[in-house]
Tab-separated table of C-alpha atoms in Angstrom:
chain	number	residue	atom	x	y	z
A	1142	MET	CA	-35.838	9.886	24.989
A	1143	ILE	CA	-35.628	13.286	26.485
A	1144	GLU	CA	-35.949	11.552	30.197
A	1145	LEU	CA	-33.033	9.105	29.103
A	1146	ILE	CA	-31.421	11.362	27.994
A	1147	GLN	CA	-30.919	13.298	30.969
A	1148	ALA	CA	-31.004	10.560	33.374
A	1149	GLY	CA	-27.985	9.141	31.929
A	1150	GLY	CA	-26.008	12.346	33.161
A	1151	TRP	CA	-23.490	14.252	31.368
A	1152	LEU	CA	-21.910	11.690	29.513
A	1153	MET	CA	-24.515	11.049	27.532
A	1154	ALA	CA	-23.695	14.488	25.486
A	1155	PRO	CA	-20.685	12.929	24.192
A	1156	ILE	CA	-21.857	9.591	24.125
A	1157	LEU	CA	-24.720	11.008	20.942
A	1158	LEU	CA	-22.434	13.105	19.816
A	1159	CYS	CA	-20.231	10.253	18.722
A	1160	SER	CA	-23.431	8.226	17.390
A	1161	ILE	CA	-23.846	11.707	15.015
A	1162	ILE	CA	-20.513	12.033	13.788
A	1163	ALA	CA	-20.478	7.443	13.039
A	1164	MET	CA	-23.951	7.963	10.947
A	1165	ALA	CA	-22.117	10.711	9.209
A	1166	ILE	CA	-18.928	8.731	8.232
A	1167	VAL	CA	-20.891	5.853	7.475
A	1168	ILE	CA	-23.846	7.190	5.073
A	1169	GLU	CA	-20.157	9.974	3.064
A	1170	ARG	CA	-18.452	6.743	3.088
A	1171	PHE	CA	-21.305	4.118	1.514
A	1172	VAL	CA	-22.053	7.094	-1.046
A	1173	ARG	CA	-18.006	8.184	-1.315
A	1174	LEU	CA	-17.606	4.583	-2.168
A	1175	ARG	CA	-20.026	3.291	-5.175
A	1176	LYS	CA	-18.324	1.344	-7.237
A	1177	LYS	CA	-19.015	3.126	-10.492
A	1178	ARG	CA	-17.202	6.714	-8.043
A	1179	ILE	CA	-13.976	4.740	-8.000
A	1180	ASN	CA	-14.096	1.909	-10.541
A	1181	PRO	CA	-16.270	3.690	-13.510
A	1182	PRO	CA	-17.093	0.488	-15.845
A	1183	GLY	CA	-15.358	0.679	-19.316
A	1184	ALA	CA	-12.404	3.236	-18.014
A	1185	LEU	CA	-9.815	0.949	-19.180
A	1186	GLN	CA	-11.227	-0.039	-22.690
A	1187	ALA	CA	-11.439	4.163	-23.223
A	1188	VAL	CA	-7.810	4.354	-22.609
A	1189	PHE	CA	-6.785	1.581	-24.994
A	1190	ARG	CA	-9.063	3.310	-27.593
A	1191	GLN	CA	-7.236	6.191	-26.819
A	1192	TYR	CA	-4.055	4.426	-26.870
A	1193	LYS	CA	-4.237	2.320	-30.606
A	1194	THR	CA	-5.791	5.961	-32.076
A	1195	GLY	CA	-2.355	7.574	-30.642
A	1196	ASN	CA	-4.131	10.048	-28.559
A	1197	LEU	CA	-2.597	9.741	-25.452
A	1198	SER	CA	-2.049	13.394	-25.235
A	1199	PRO	CA	-0.583	15.377	-22.323
A	1200	GLU	CA	-3.904	16.946	-22.451
A	1201	TYR	CA	-5.590	14.178	-22.259
A	1202	ILE	CA	-3.538	12.235	-19.205
A	1203	GLU	CA	-4.310	15.543	-17.219
A	1204	THR	CA	-7.973	14.884	-17.238
A	1205	LEU	CA	-7.144	11.597	-15.787
A	1206	GLN	CA	-5.257	13.051	-13.681
A	1207	LYS	CA	-8.238	15.299	-12.064
A	1208	GLY	CA	-10.855	12.032	-12.813
A	1209	LYS	CA	-11.782	9.178	-10.920
A	1210	PRO	CA	-9.529	7.142	-8.109
A	1211	LEU	CA	-8.786	4.376	-11.338
A	1212	GLU	CA	-8.340	7.062	-14.231
A	1213	ARG	CA	-5.745	8.792	-11.635
A	1214	VAL	CA	-4.017	5.080	-11.212
A	1215	PHE	CA	-4.304	4.723	-15.022
A	1216	ALA	CA	-2.646	8.003	-15.759
A	1217	ALA	CA	0.488	7.681	-13.895
A	1218	GLY	CA	1.051	4.226	-15.998
A	1219	LEU	CA	0.452	6.529	-19.225
A	1220	SER	CA	2.874	9.427	-18.506
A	1221	ASN	CA	5.517	6.587	-18.176
A	1222	ARG	CA	4.301	4.528	-20.919
A	1223	ASN	CA	7.628	5.065	-22.412
A	1224	GLN	CA	9.833	3.636	-19.212
A	1225	SER	CA	10.155	0.450	-18.598
A	1226	ARG	CA	7.873	-1.884	-16.592
A	1227	GLY	CA	9.132	-1.358	-13.424
A	1228	VAL	CA	9.000	1.869	-13.239
A	1229	MET	CA	5.318	2.311	-14.613
A	1230	LYS	CA	4.378	-0.565	-11.920
A	1231	GLU	CA	5.644	1.380	-9.007
A	1232	SER	CA	4.011	4.781	-10.338
A	1233	ILE	CA	0.695	3.222	-10.225
A	1234	GLU	CA	1.352	1.861	-6.747
A	1235	GLU	CA	2.697	5.323	-5.511
A	1236	VAL	CA	-0.276	6.500	-7.056
A	1237	GLY	CA	-2.461	3.587	-5.612
A	1238	ARG	CA	-1.018	4.236	-2.169
A	1239	GLN	CA	-3.077	7.592	-2.400
A	1240	VAL	CA	-6.038	6.935	-4.042
A	1241	ILE	CA	-6.505	3.772	-1.232
A	1242	HIS	CA	-5.254	6.345	1.745
A	1243	GLU	CA	-8.371	8.628	0.564
A	1244	LEU	CA	-10.856	5.963	-0.072
A	1245	GLU	CA	-9.700	5.147	3.857
A	1246	ARG	CA	-11.155	8.255	5.194
A	1247	TYR	CA	-12.850	9.321	8.241
A	1248	LEU	CA	-12.968	5.076	8.897
A	1249	GLY	CA	-9.834	5.822	11.546
A	1250	ILE	CA	-12.352	8.020	13.151
A	1251	LEU	CA	-14.970	5.703	12.850
A	1252	ALA	CA	-12.807	3.008	14.989
A	1253	THR	CA	-11.788	5.344	17.157
A	1254	ILE	CA	-15.900	5.980	18.112
A	1255	ALA	CA	-16.250	2.125	17.895
A	1256	ALA	CA	-13.344	1.650	21.051
A	1257	ILE	CA	-13.983	4.583	22.642
A	1258	THR	CA	-18.411	4.669	23.300
A	1259	PRO	CA	-17.860	1.050	25.653
A	1260	LEU	CA	-15.439	3.230	27.774
A	1261	LEU	CA	-17.777	6.308	28.378
A	1262	GLY	CA	-19.827	4.050	29.350
A	1263	LEU	CA	-18.735	2.228	31.048
A	1264	LEU	CA	-17.123	5.401	32.930
A	1265	GLY	CA	-21.038	6.172	33.598
A	1266	THR	CA	-21.291	3.298	34.821
A	1267	VAL	CA	-19.209	3.591	37.505
A	1268	ILE	CA	-20.114	7.550	38.275
A	1269	GLY	CA	-24.146	6.210	38.379
A	1270	MET	CA	-22.315	3.567	41.348
A	1271	ILE	CA	-20.224	6.416	42.999
A	1272	ASP	CA	-23.758	8.288	43.299
A	1273	VAL	CA	-25.700	5.218	44.536
A	1274	PHE	CA	-23.141	4.622	46.991
A	1275	THR	CA	-23.131	8.416	48.233
A	1276	VAL	CA	-26.201	8.538	48.754
A	1277	ILE	CA	-26.509	4.644	50.916
A	1278	VAL	CA	-23.812	6.641	52.921
A	1279	ASP	CA	-25.680	9.909	53.436
A	1280	ALA	CA	-29.594	8.584	53.740
A	1281	GLY	CA	-29.088	4.427	54.076
A	1282	ILE	CA	-30.708	1.899	52.023
A	1283	GLY	CA	-33.838	3.216	53.661
A	1284	ASN	CA	-35.597	5.047	50.054
A	1285	PRO	CA	-34.906	2.765	46.864
A	1286	GLY	CA	-35.852	5.673	44.823
A	1287	ILE	CA	-33.406	7.153	45.304
A	1288	LEU	CA	-30.761	4.460	45.287
A	1289	ALA	CA	-32.549	3.701	41.185
A	1290	GLY	CA	-31.238	7.027	39.948
A	1291	GLY	CA	-27.399	6.015	40.371
A	1292	ILE	CA	-28.247	2.262	39.472
A	1293	SER	CA	-30.513	3.964	36.098
A	1294	LYS	CA	-27.920	6.615	35.165
A	1295	ALA	CA	-25.300	3.552	35.108
A	1296	LEU	CA	-27.718	1.174	33.055
A	1297	ILE	CA	-28.245	4.081	30.653
A	1298	THR	CA	-24.733	5.325	29.843
A	1299	THR	CA	-23.404	1.776	29.516
A	1300	ALA	CA	-26.802	0.612	26.948
A	1301	THR	CA	-26.085	3.927	25.035
A	1302	GLY	CA	-22.931	3.324	24.764
A	1303	LEU	CA	-23.257	-0.297	23.791
A	1304	SER	CA	-25.599	0.905	21.068
A	1305	VAL	CA	-22.995	3.306	19.285
A	1306	ALA	CA	-20.569	1.494	19.401
A	1307	ILE	CA	-22.201	-2.386	17.602
A	1308	PRO	CA	-23.098	-0.538	14.566
A	1309	SER	CA	-20.054	1.744	14.530
A	1310	ILE	CA	-17.944	-1.581	14.451
A	1311	LEU	CA	-20.093	-3.573	11.736
A	1312	PHE	CA	-20.298	-0.669	9.877
A	1313	HIS	CA	-16.383	-0.110	10.413
A	1314	ARG	CA	-15.410	-3.808	8.731
A	1315	VAL	CA	-18.373	-3.559	6.199
A	1316	LEU	CA	-16.687	-0.151	5.286
A	1317	VAL	CA	-13.362	-1.422	5.531
A	1318	ALA	CA	-14.684	-4.964	3.059
A	1319	ARG	CA	-15.971	-2.714	0.586
A	1320	VAL	CA	-12.425	-0.643	0.072
A	1321	ASP	CA	-10.014	-4.055	0.674
A	1322	GLU	CA	-12.929	-5.198	-3.282
A	1323	LEU	CA	-12.121	-1.560	-4.652
A	1324	ALA	CA	-8.143	-1.868	-3.845
A	1325	LEU	CA	-8.830	-5.146	-5.655
A	1326	GLY	CA	-10.190	-3.855	-8.339
A	1327	MET	CA	-8.274	-0.850	-9.414
A	1328	GLU	CA	-4.972	-3.271	-9.385
A	1329	ASP	CA	-6.805	-5.853	-11.685
A	1330	GLU	CA	-7.683	-3.052	-14.190
A	1331	ALA	CA	-4.087	-1.380	-13.613
A	1332	VAL	CA	-2.203	-4.524	-14.209
A	1333	LYS	CA	-4.274	-5.339	-17.154
A	1334	LEU	CA	-3.040	-1.459	-18.372
A	1335	VAL	CA	1.098	-2.348	-17.909
A	1336	ASP	CA	0.169	-5.857	-20.203
A	1337	ILE	CA	-0.920	-3.876	-22.510
A	1338	LEU	CA	1.433	-0.845	-22.941
A	1339	HIS	CA	4.149	-3.083	-22.089
A	1340	ARG	CA	3.476	-5.664	-24.802
A	1341	SER	CA	2.947	-2.451	-26.901
A	1342	ASN	CA	6.764	-1.235	-26.455
A	1343	ALA	CA	8.065	-4.666	-27.017
């Protein structure tokens, strides 16, 4: 493994750094984007029980504002429960945008890694081929072992760049789909809360 890294040249360092960053992002996002952490089951029912018993105190709403993402969305609606339906929805949408932005954290970096690692590999290919032609100019084509070194560098960096980019693209797509799914779940629960509050105020 070390021999391959050394054979690939200095461009292996940024490619391997990208692979470490991508792996860290994927693990962190899979841990953070668990459904229980974002849309805890029973959250709407708990808020509804507090609402029916008249226990929607400022302290309770403040607790929701500091809670899980779905609870923060609920807190926005509850804070404006005496306003019109439009105002309630607007406040929920504003907090929802902030929450979704947080759910998408680091995904832009992952997409960038997926885009640049093949280019780094391609750059390694170009440098490797330059080395090959330099050797040909200096020593001719009589020593295939010397030529193989430059070609090997080109192939190793290209393969490594693609090996990082392909899983990065895959996991980026998976994580974006998970964020979309969680966002739709929060939107559905928020609409139910707005309906409950609006009917009660009607």
